Amino acid sequence: HILTYIGGAVIPQFPQLVPDYERQVSIAMNLIHYAVVPAFKSHMTGGYSGPAQALTSRSQHFAQILRCLNALSQQPSLMKVWKREVWEFFCDQKFFPAAADHTMSPALAPHWRHLIRTLLVSEKERFAEVLAKVATSGPALFANREHEAQMRAISLRRLSFVIWAGAVNQYLASLPQIQEKLVDILKNTPHPSVQIEVFLCLRVLLCRVSNHHMSNFWPMLLTELMRLFHQQLNREGREEPEQANLFLSACKFLDLLFILGTDDFLVHQWIFITDTIDALHGSRSSTALLDQLSSRLLSMPRRKQDRDEGVSDDSTNLVYHQMSERATAIASALGLNDLQALGGRPLKRPIIRVRSVVSIRELDAFVHNASVQAYQAAFTLAEPDTEFIESLLVSDLIFIDFGASTVSDPVVGYIGEYDY
């Protein structure tokens, strides 16, 4: 309660309560030293030395700390008091926790967004520092390649967060350098955990850079997306969870492209989906990659879980004639047959709402419904639900988990994976 009072009533009134600037700085430095720094160190070390051990108290305490920092950031003259500690914490490898660590949550993202944006507006060289840390060279001869890949993934996640925290087109001048980093990673860093971060960064760019500035990205994007789809279509043998999550990240990027419907992508979307009336009636001769993958998924041997749910093994059971019961259940739970509406205005929402999968079979809802939903959205002139898109993006940005947690129930996973 003390921190809440300080952040909500005392700091905003600093100029009136404490006219002397030196005393303002002294009080603010004491707040940083005795409240902010211990909370940051506790988070980085995994322990907690605050007034309560309960997880809820930890989350509330951390939220109060961020509110105090946001209040301080509203005083330009006091920026030098907090900027070093905030930046060092942001650059720490443990800034992005696993999903199980609730000291950081999507609810806290607006506080961090304001702090990082304020800091980088004042010190523009910080962005160049973040970009430079996205290493593109290969690991040293005797380096731990897994650790190297994780560090590179975290650096790329940090870049994505900074871009997301900024205003639209704020980092437009650095777009060529960002593109160079992403292309180099796709070419020279085959590790799935790093490439997953590339697609997350691309989703952030779609939301923070005007569409006409992204035209140079399309050759690389289309090539990589088609490579991943052909890899899945031609895959034989056991499926690795890491590869499934890489394909998930590509599908989430593609899902967002369908929702945004940018002019540059509309001329290419026929590669991935049927964008004519055939999407409703179906065609066995479709060359769209998602339609081909849909047919392949329905012809693959079912897992025991699917057999227990009564899903047929008939290889002729194509998506255009009868969707699998599991995919139908997911579509029904998500309300995919009806576009979301707000105030009478139809809105488009992404289909995929999970952070991780163990098999691409968990993407049934997207694979089977993408063509139909894209066609219906175009016909009804629906607009993107930007708030919903942001909520999904925030939850992907806050957490990072190299363990690829399992989602056992696909319906529950699609509905309840995020905090809104």
Coordinates of C-alpha atoms in Angstrom, one line a residue:
H1 CA 0.0 0.0 0.0
I2 CA 2.9 2.4 0.7
L3 CA 4.3 1.8 -2.8
T4 CA 0.9 2.3 -4.3
Y5 CA 0.5 5.6 -2.5
I6 CA 4.0 6.8 -3.5
G7 CA 3.5 5.9 -7.1
G8 CA -0.1 7.3 -7.3
A9 CA 0.0 10.4 -5.1
V10 CA 3.5 11.4 -4.1
I11 CA 5.7 11.2 -7.2
P12 CA 3.2 13.0 -9.5
Q13 CA 3.2 15.9 -7.1
F14 CA 7.0 16.0 -6.6
P15 CA 7.4 19.6 -7.9
Q16 CA 4.7 20.9 -5.5
L17 CA 5.7 18.7 -2.5
V18 CA 9.4 19.1 -2.8
P19 CA 10.3 22.2 -4.7
D20 CA 14.1 21.7 -4.2
Y21 CA 15.4 19.6 -7.2
E22 CA 18.3 18.1 -5.2
R23 CA 15.9 16.8 -2.6
Q24 CA 13.7 15.3 -5.4
V25 CA 16.7 13.5 -6.8
S26 CA 17.7 12.3 -3.3
I27 CA 14.2 10.9 -2.5
A28 CA 14.0 9.2 -5.9
M29 CA 17.4 7.6 -5.5
N30 CA 16.4 6.2 -2.1
L31 CA 13.3 4.7 -3.7
I32 CA 15.4 3.1 -6.4
H33 CA 18.0 1.8 -4.0
Y34 CA 15.6 0.4 -1.3
A35 CA 12.6 -0.8 -3.4
V36 CA 13.4 -1.1 -7.1
V37 CA 16.8 -2.7 -7.1
P38 CA 16.0 -5.4 -4.5
A39 CA 12.9 -6.3 -6.5
F40 CA 14.9 -6.5 -9.8
K41 CA 17.6 -8.6 -8.1
S42 CA 15.1 -10.9 -6.6
H43 CA 13.5 -11.6 -10.0
M44 CA 16.9 -12.2 -11.6
T45 CA 18.0 -14.6 -9.0
G46 CA 14.7 -16.4 -8.7
G47 CA 14.2 -15.7 -5.0
Y48 CA 12.1 -13.1 -3.3
S49 CA 12.8 -11.1 -0.1
G50 CA 9.7 -9.0 -0.1
P51 CA 7.0 -8.8 2.6
A52 CA 5.2 -12.0 1.5
Q53 CA 6.2 -15.3 0.0
A54 CA 2.9 -16.0 -1.8
L55 CA 3.0 -15.8 -5.6
T56 CA 0.2 -13.4 -5.7
S57 CA 2.0 -11.0 -3.4
R58 CA 5.1 -11.2 -5.5
S59 CA 3.1 -10.2 -8.6
Q60 CA 1.4 -7.4 -6.8
H61 CA 4.7 -6.1 -5.4
F62 CA 6.4 -6.2 -8.8
A63 CA 3.4 -4.3 -10.3
Q64 CA 3.6 -1.6 -7.7
I65 CA 7.3 -1.2 -8.4
L66 CA 6.6 -0.7 -12.1
R67 CA 3.9 1.8 -11.3
C68 CA 6.4 3.8 -9.2
L69 CA 8.9 3.7 -12.1
N70 CA 6.2 4.8 -14.5
A71 CA 5.4 7.7 -12.3
L72 CA 9.1 8.7 -12.1
S73 CA 9.3 8.5 -15.9
Q74 CA 6.7 11.2 -16.1
Q75 CA 9.2 13.6 -14.5
P76 CA 11.9 14.3 -17.3
S77 CA 14.2 15.8 -14.8
L78 CA 14.4 12.6 -12.8
M79 CA 15.2 10.3 -15.7
K80 CA 18.8 9.9 -14.8
V81 CA 17.7 8.3 -11.5
W82 CA 16.0 5.3 -12.9
K83 CA 17.2 4.7 -16.5
R84 CA 20.4 2.7 -15.6
E85 CA 18.6 0.2 -13.4
V86 CA 15.7 -0.3 -15.8
W87 CA 18.0 -0.8 -18.8
E88 CA 20.3 -3.2 -17.0
F89 CA 17.3 -5.3 -15.9
F90 CA 15.8 -5.2 -19.4
C91 CA 19.1 -6.4 -20.9
D92 CA 19.4 -9.2 -18.3
Q93 CA 19.0 -12.7 -19.7
K94 CA 16.2 -13.4 -17.2
F95 CA 14.1 -10.5 -18.1
F96 CA 11.9 -12.8 -20.2
P97 CA 10.7 -15.6 -17.9
A98 CA 9.2 -18.9 -18.6
A99 CA 5.4 -19.0 -18.8
A100 CA 5.2 -20.4 -15.2
D101 CA 6.9 -17.3 -13.7
H102 CA 4.0 -15.0 -12.9
T103 CA 6.2 -12.1 -11.7
M104 CA 6.0 -11.0 -15.3
S105 CA 2.7 -11.2 -17.1
P106 CA 0.9 -9.6 -20.0
A107 CA -0.8 -7.3 -17.5
L108 CA 2.6 -5.7 -16.8
A109 CA 3.5 -5.3 -20.4
P110 CA 2.0 -1.7 -20.7
H111 CA 4.3 -0.5 -17.9
W112 CA 7.4 -1.9 -19.5
R113 CA 6.3 -0.6 -22.9
H114 CA 6.1 2.9 -21.5
L115 CA 9.4 2.7 -19.7
I116 CA 11.3 1.3 -22.7
R117 CA 9.7 3.7 -25.1
T118 CA 10.5 6.7 -22.9
L119 CA 14.1 5.5 -22.4
L120 CA 14.8 4.9 -26.1
V121 CA 13.2 8.2 -27.2
S122 CA 15.6 10.0 -24.9
E123 CA 18.7 7.8 -25.7
K124 CA 18.3 6.7 -29.4
E125 CA 21.7 5.0 -29.3
R126 CA 20.2 2.2 -27.1
F127 CA 18.4 0.8 -30.1
A128 CA 21.7 0.4 -32.0
E129 CA 23.0 -1.4 -29.0
V130 CA 20.1 -3.9 -28.9
L131 CA 20.4 -4.5 -32.7
A132 CA 24.1 -5.1 -32.4
K133 CA 23.6 -7.8 -29.8
V134 CA 21.6 -9.9 -32.3
A135 CA 24.7 -11.8 -33.3
T136 CA 24.6 -13.5 -36.7
S137 CA 28.0 -15.1 -36.7
G138 CA 28.4 -18.8 -35.9
P139 CA 29.4 -20.0 -32.4
A140 CA 33.0 -20.5 -31.5
L141 CA 34.7 -23.8 -32.1
F142 CA 34.3 -25.1 -28.5
A143 CA 31.1 -23.2 -27.6
N144 CA 27.9 -24.8 -26.4
R145 CA 25.8 -24.5 -29.4
E146 CA 22.5 -25.0 -27.5
H147 CA 23.4 -22.2 -25.1
E148 CA 24.6 -20.0 -28.0
A149 CA 21.3 -20.4 -29.8
Q150 CA 19.3 -19.6 -26.6
M151 CA 21.3 -16.4 -26.1
R152 CA 20.8 -15.4 -29.7
A153 CA 17.1 -16.1 -29.3
I154 CA 16.8 -13.9 -26.2
S155 CA 18.7 -11.1 -28.0
L156 CA 16.2 -11.3 -30.9
R157 CA 13.3 -11.4 -28.5
R158 CA 14.7 -8.2 -26.9
L159 CA 14.8 -6.5 -30.3
S160 CA 11.2 -7.6 -30.9
F161 CA 10.1 -6.1 -27.6
V162 CA 11.8 -2.8 -28.3
I163 CA 10.1 -2.5 -31.7
W164 CA 6.8 -3.4 -30.2
A165 CA 7.2 -0.8 -27.4
G166 CA 7.9 1.9 -29.9
A167 CA 5.5 4.0 -32.0
V168 CA 4.5 3.1 -35.5
N169 CA 7.4 3.6 -37.9
Q170 CA 9.6 4.8 -35.0
Y171 CA 12.5 2.6 -36.1
L172 CA 11.9 3.0 -39.8
A173 CA 15.4 4.3 -40.4
S174 CA 16.8 1.0 -39.0
L175 CA 14.6 -1.3 -41.1
P176 CA 17.3 -2.2 -43.6
Q177 CA 19.6 -3.3 -40.7
I178 CA 16.8 -5.2 -39.1
Q179 CA 16.1 -7.0 -42.4
E180 CA 19.8 -7.8 -42.8
K181 CA 19.9 -9.4 -39.4
L182 CA 16.8 -11.5 -39.9
V183 CA 17.9 -12.7 -43.4
D184 CA 21.3 -13.6 -42.1
I185 CA 19.8 -15.6 -39.2
L186 CA 17.5 -17.6 -41.5
K187 CA 20.5 -18.4 -43.7
N188 CA 23.2 -19.1 -41.1
T189 CA 21.4 -20.2 -37.9
P190 CA 19.3 -23.3 -38.5
H191 CA 18.4 -23.8 -34.8
P192 CA 14.6 -23.8 -34.5
S193 CA 14.5 -21.7 -31.3
V194 CA 16.2 -18.8 -33.1
Q195 CA 14.1 -19.1 -36.2
I196 CA 11.0 -19.0 -34.1
E197 CA 12.1 -15.6 -32.8
V198 CA 12.5 -14.4 -36.4
F199 CA 8.8 -15.1 -37.1
L200 CA 7.8 -13.4 -33.9
C201 CA 9.9 -10.3 -34.8
L202 CA 8.2 -10.3 -38.2
R203 CA 4.8 -10.3 -36.6
V204 CA 5.8 -7.3 -34.5
L205 CA 7.1 -5.5 -37.6
L206 CA 3.7 -6.1 -39.4
C207 CA 2.1 -4.3 -36.5
R208 CA 4.6 -1.5 -36.1
V209 CA 5.7 -0.7 -39.6
S210 CA 3.5 0.7 -42.4
N211 CA 2.8 -2.0 -45.0
H212 CA 4.4 -0.2 -47.9
H213 CA 7.7 -0.1 -46.1
M214 CA 7.8 -3.9 -45.9
S215 CA 8.0 -4.6 -49.6
N216 CA 11.7 -5.6 -49.5
F217 CA 10.9 -8.4 -47.1
W218 CA 8.5 -10.4 -49.3
P219 CA 11.1 -12.4 -51.4
M220 CA 12.7 -13.7 -48.1
L221 CA 9.3 -14.2 -46.4
L222 CA 7.7 -16.2 -49.2
T223 CA 10.8 -18.3 -49.8
E224 CA 11.1 -19.3 -46.1
L225 CA 7.3 -19.9 -45.7
M226 CA 7.2 -22.1 -48.8
R227 CA 10.4 -24.0 -47.6
L228 CA 8.7 -24.8 -44.2
F229 CA 5.5 -25.9 -45.9
H230 CA 7.3 -28.2 -48.3
Q231 CA 9.3 -29.6 -45.5
Q232 CA 6.1 -30.6 -43.7
L233 CA 4.5 -31.9 -46.8
N234 CA 7.5 -34.1 -47.5
R235 CA 8.3 -35.0 -43.9
E236 CA 8.8 -38.7 -43.1
G237 CA 9.3 -40.3 -39.8
R238 CA 9.0 -39.0 -36.3
E239 CA 8.1 -35.3 -35.7
E240 CA 10.3 -33.3 -33.4
P241 CA 8.5 -30.9 -31.1
E242 CA 11.1 -28.2 -31.9
Q243 CA 10.3 -28.4 -35.6
A244 CA 6.5 -28.5 -34.8
N245 CA 6.9 -25.2 -32.8
L246 CA 8.9 -23.6 -35.7
F247 CA 6.1 -24.5 -38.0
L248 CA 3.7 -23.1 -35.5
S249 CA 5.5 -19.8 -35.5
A250 CA 5.4 -19.6 -39.3
C251 CA 1.6 -20.4 -39.2
K252 CA 1.0 -17.7 -36.7
F253 CA 2.8 -15.2 -38.9
L254 CA 0.7 -16.4 -41.9
D255 CA -2.4 -16.2 -39.8
L256 CA -1.7 -12.6 -39.0
L257 CA -1.1 -11.9 -42.7
F258 CA -4.5 -13.3 -43.6
I259 CA -6.1 -11.1 -40.9
L260 CA -4.3 -7.9 -41.9
G261 CA -4.8 -8.5 -45.7
T262 CA -2.0 -6.2 -46.8
D263 CA -1.9 -5.3 -50.5
D264 CA 1.6 -6.8 -51.0
F265 CA 0.5 -10.1 -49.6
L266 CA -2.9 -10.4 -51.2
V267 CA -1.2 -11.0 -54.6
H268 CA 0.6 -13.9 -53.1
Q269 CA -1.9 -15.5 -50.7
W270 CA -3.1 -17.9 -53.4
I271 CA 0.1 -19.8 -52.8
F272 CA -1.1 -20.7 -49.3
I273 CA -4.9 -20.7 -49.4
T274 CA -7.8 -21.0 -51.9
D275 CA -9.0 -17.4 -52.1
T276 CA -12.0 -18.0 -54.4
I277 CA -15.4 -19.4 -53.9
D278 CA -13.8 -22.9 -54.2
A279 CA -12.8 -22.3 -50.6
L280 CA -16.4 -23.0 -49.6
H281 CA -17.1 -25.9 -51.9
G282 CA -13.7 -27.5 -52.0
S283 CA -11.5 -28.9 -54.8
R284 CA -9.5 -32.0 -54.8
S285 CA -7.1 -30.4 -57.2
S286 CA -6.2 -27.4 -55.1
T287 CA -2.5 -26.4 -55.2
A288 CA -2.7 -24.1 -52.2
L289 CA -0.1 -25.2 -49.6
L290 CA -2.5 -25.2 -46.6
D291 CA -5.1 -27.2 -48.6
Q292 CA -2.4 -29.8 -49.5
L293 CA -1.3 -29.9 -45.8
S294 CA -4.9 -30.3 -44.7
S295 CA -5.3 -33.3 -47.0
R296 CA -2.0 -34.8 -45.7
L297 CA -3.0 -34.3 -42.0
L298 CA -6.3 -36.1 -42.6
S299 CA -4.6 -39.0 -44.3
M300 CA -1.9 -39.5 -41.7
P301 CA -2.3 -42.3 -39.1
R302 CA -4.1 -41.0 -36.0
R303 CA -2.6 -40.8 -32.6
K304 CA -4.2 -43.0 -29.9
Q305 CA -5.8 -39.9 -28.4
D306 CA -7.5 -39.1 -31.7
R307 CA -8.6 -42.7 -32.2
D308 CA -10.2 -42.6 -28.7
E309 CA -12.1 -39.5 -29.8
G310 CA -13.6 -41.5 -32.7
V311 CA -11.7 -39.7 -35.6
S312 CA -11.8 -41.8 -38.7
D313 CA -8.6 -43.3 -40.3
D314 CA -10.2 -43.1 -43.8
S315 CA -7.6 -41.5 -46.0
T316 CA -10.3 -40.4 -48.5
N317 CA -11.9 -38.3 -45.8
L318 CA -10.7 -35.0 -47.3
V319 CA -11.3 -31.7 -45.5
Y320 CA -13.6 -30.4 -48.3
H321 CA -16.1 -33.2 -47.6
Q322 CA -15.9 -33.9 -43.9
M323 CA -13.7 -32.1 -41.4
S324 CA -12.2 -34.2 -38.6
E325 CA -14.3 -34.3 -35.4
R326 CA -11.4 -32.9 -33.5
A327 CA -11.0 -29.9 -35.8
T328 CA -14.7 -29.3 -35.9
A329 CA -14.8 -29.2 -32.0
I330 CA -12.0 -26.6 -32.0
A331 CA -13.7 -24.6 -34.7
S332 CA -17.0 -24.7 -32.8
A333 CA -15.4 -23.7 -29.5
L334 CA -13.7 -20.8 -31.2
G335 CA -16.8 -19.6 -33.1
L336 CA -15.0 -19.8 -36.4
N337 CA -18.3 -20.2 -38.3
D338 CA -19.2 -16.6 -37.3
L339 CA -16.9 -13.6 -37.5
Q340 CA -16.5 -11.7 -34.2
A341 CA -18.4 -8.4 -34.1
L342 CA -18.2 -5.2 -32.1
G343 CA -20.9 -2.6 -32.4
G344 CA -22.3 -4.2 -35.5
R345 CA -18.9 -4.1 -37.3
P346 CA -17.4 -7.5 -38.3
L347 CA -13.9 -8.1 -36.9
K348 CA -11.3 -10.6 -37.9
R349 CA -9.3 -12.5 -35.3
P350 CA -6.4 -14.9 -35.6
I351 CA -7.2 -18.6 -35.4
I352 CA -4.1 -19.7 -33.6
R353 CA -3.9 -18.8 -29.9
V354 CA -1.4 -21.2 -28.4
R355 CA 2.2 -20.6 -27.6
S356 CA 3.6 -24.1 -28.2
V357 CA 2.6 -27.4 -29.6
V358 CA 4.1 -30.9 -29.6
S359 CA 2.7 -31.9 -33.0
I360 CA 1.4 -30.0 -36.1
R361 CA -1.8 -32.0 -35.6
E362 CA -2.7 -29.4 -33.0
L363 CA -2.9 -26.8 -35.8
D364 CA -5.9 -28.6 -37.4
A365 CA -8.2 -25.6 -36.7
F366 CA -6.0 -23.3 -38.6
V367 CA -5.1 -25.6 -41.5
H368 CA -8.7 -26.7 -42.1
N369 CA -10.3 -23.3 -41.7
A370 CA -7.8 -20.7 -43.0
S371 CA -9.2 -20.6 -46.6
V372 CA -12.8 -20.5 -45.6
Q373 CA -12.3 -17.8 -43.0
A374 CA -10.1 -15.6 -45.3
Y375 CA -12.8 -15.8 -48.0
Q376 CA -15.7 -15.0 -45.6
A377 CA -13.7 -12.1 -44.1
A378 CA -13.1 -10.7 -47.6
F379 CA -16.8 -11.1 -48.5
T380 CA -18.1 -9.4 -45.4
L381 CA -15.4 -6.6 -45.5
A382 CA -14.4 -7.5 -41.9
E383 CA -11.6 -5.4 -40.3
P384 CA -8.8 -6.7 -38.1
D385 CA -9.5 -6.8 -34.4
T386 CA -6.3 -4.9 -33.4
E387 CA -6.9 -5.1 -29.7
F388 CA -7.2 -8.8 -29.8
I389 CA -4.1 -9.1 -32.1
E390 CA -2.1 -7.0 -29.6
S391 CA -3.2 -9.2 -26.7
L392 CA -1.9 -12.3 -28.5
L393 CA 1.4 -10.5 -29.4
V394 CA 2.0 -9.3 -25.9
S395 CA 1.6 -12.8 -24.4
D396 CA 4.1 -14.2 -27.0
L397 CA 6.6 -11.4 -26.2
I398 CA 6.5 -11.6 -22.4
F399 CA 7.3 -15.3 -22.0
I400 CA 10.1 -17.3 -23.4
D401 CA 10.3 -21.1 -22.8
F402 CA 12.9 -23.2 -24.5
G403 CA 11.2 -26.3 -23.1
A404 CA 8.2 -26.2 -25.4
S405 CA 5.5 -26.9 -22.9
T406 CA 2.8 -29.4 -23.8
V407 CA -0.9 -28.5 -24.4
S408 CA -2.8 -31.7 -23.8
D409 CA -6.3 -30.5 -24.7
P410 CA -6.3 -28.6 -28.1
V411 CA -9.7 -26.9 -27.4
V412 CA -8.6 -25.8 -23.9
G413 CA -5.2 -24.8 -25.3
Y414 CA -6.7 -22.6 -28.0
I415 CA -9.1 -20.9 -25.7
G416 CA -7.2 -20.5 -22.4
E417 CA -3.5 -20.2 -23.3
Y418 CA -3.4 -16.4 -22.9
D419 CA -4.3 -13.9 -20.2
Y420 CA -6.5 -11.2 -21.6

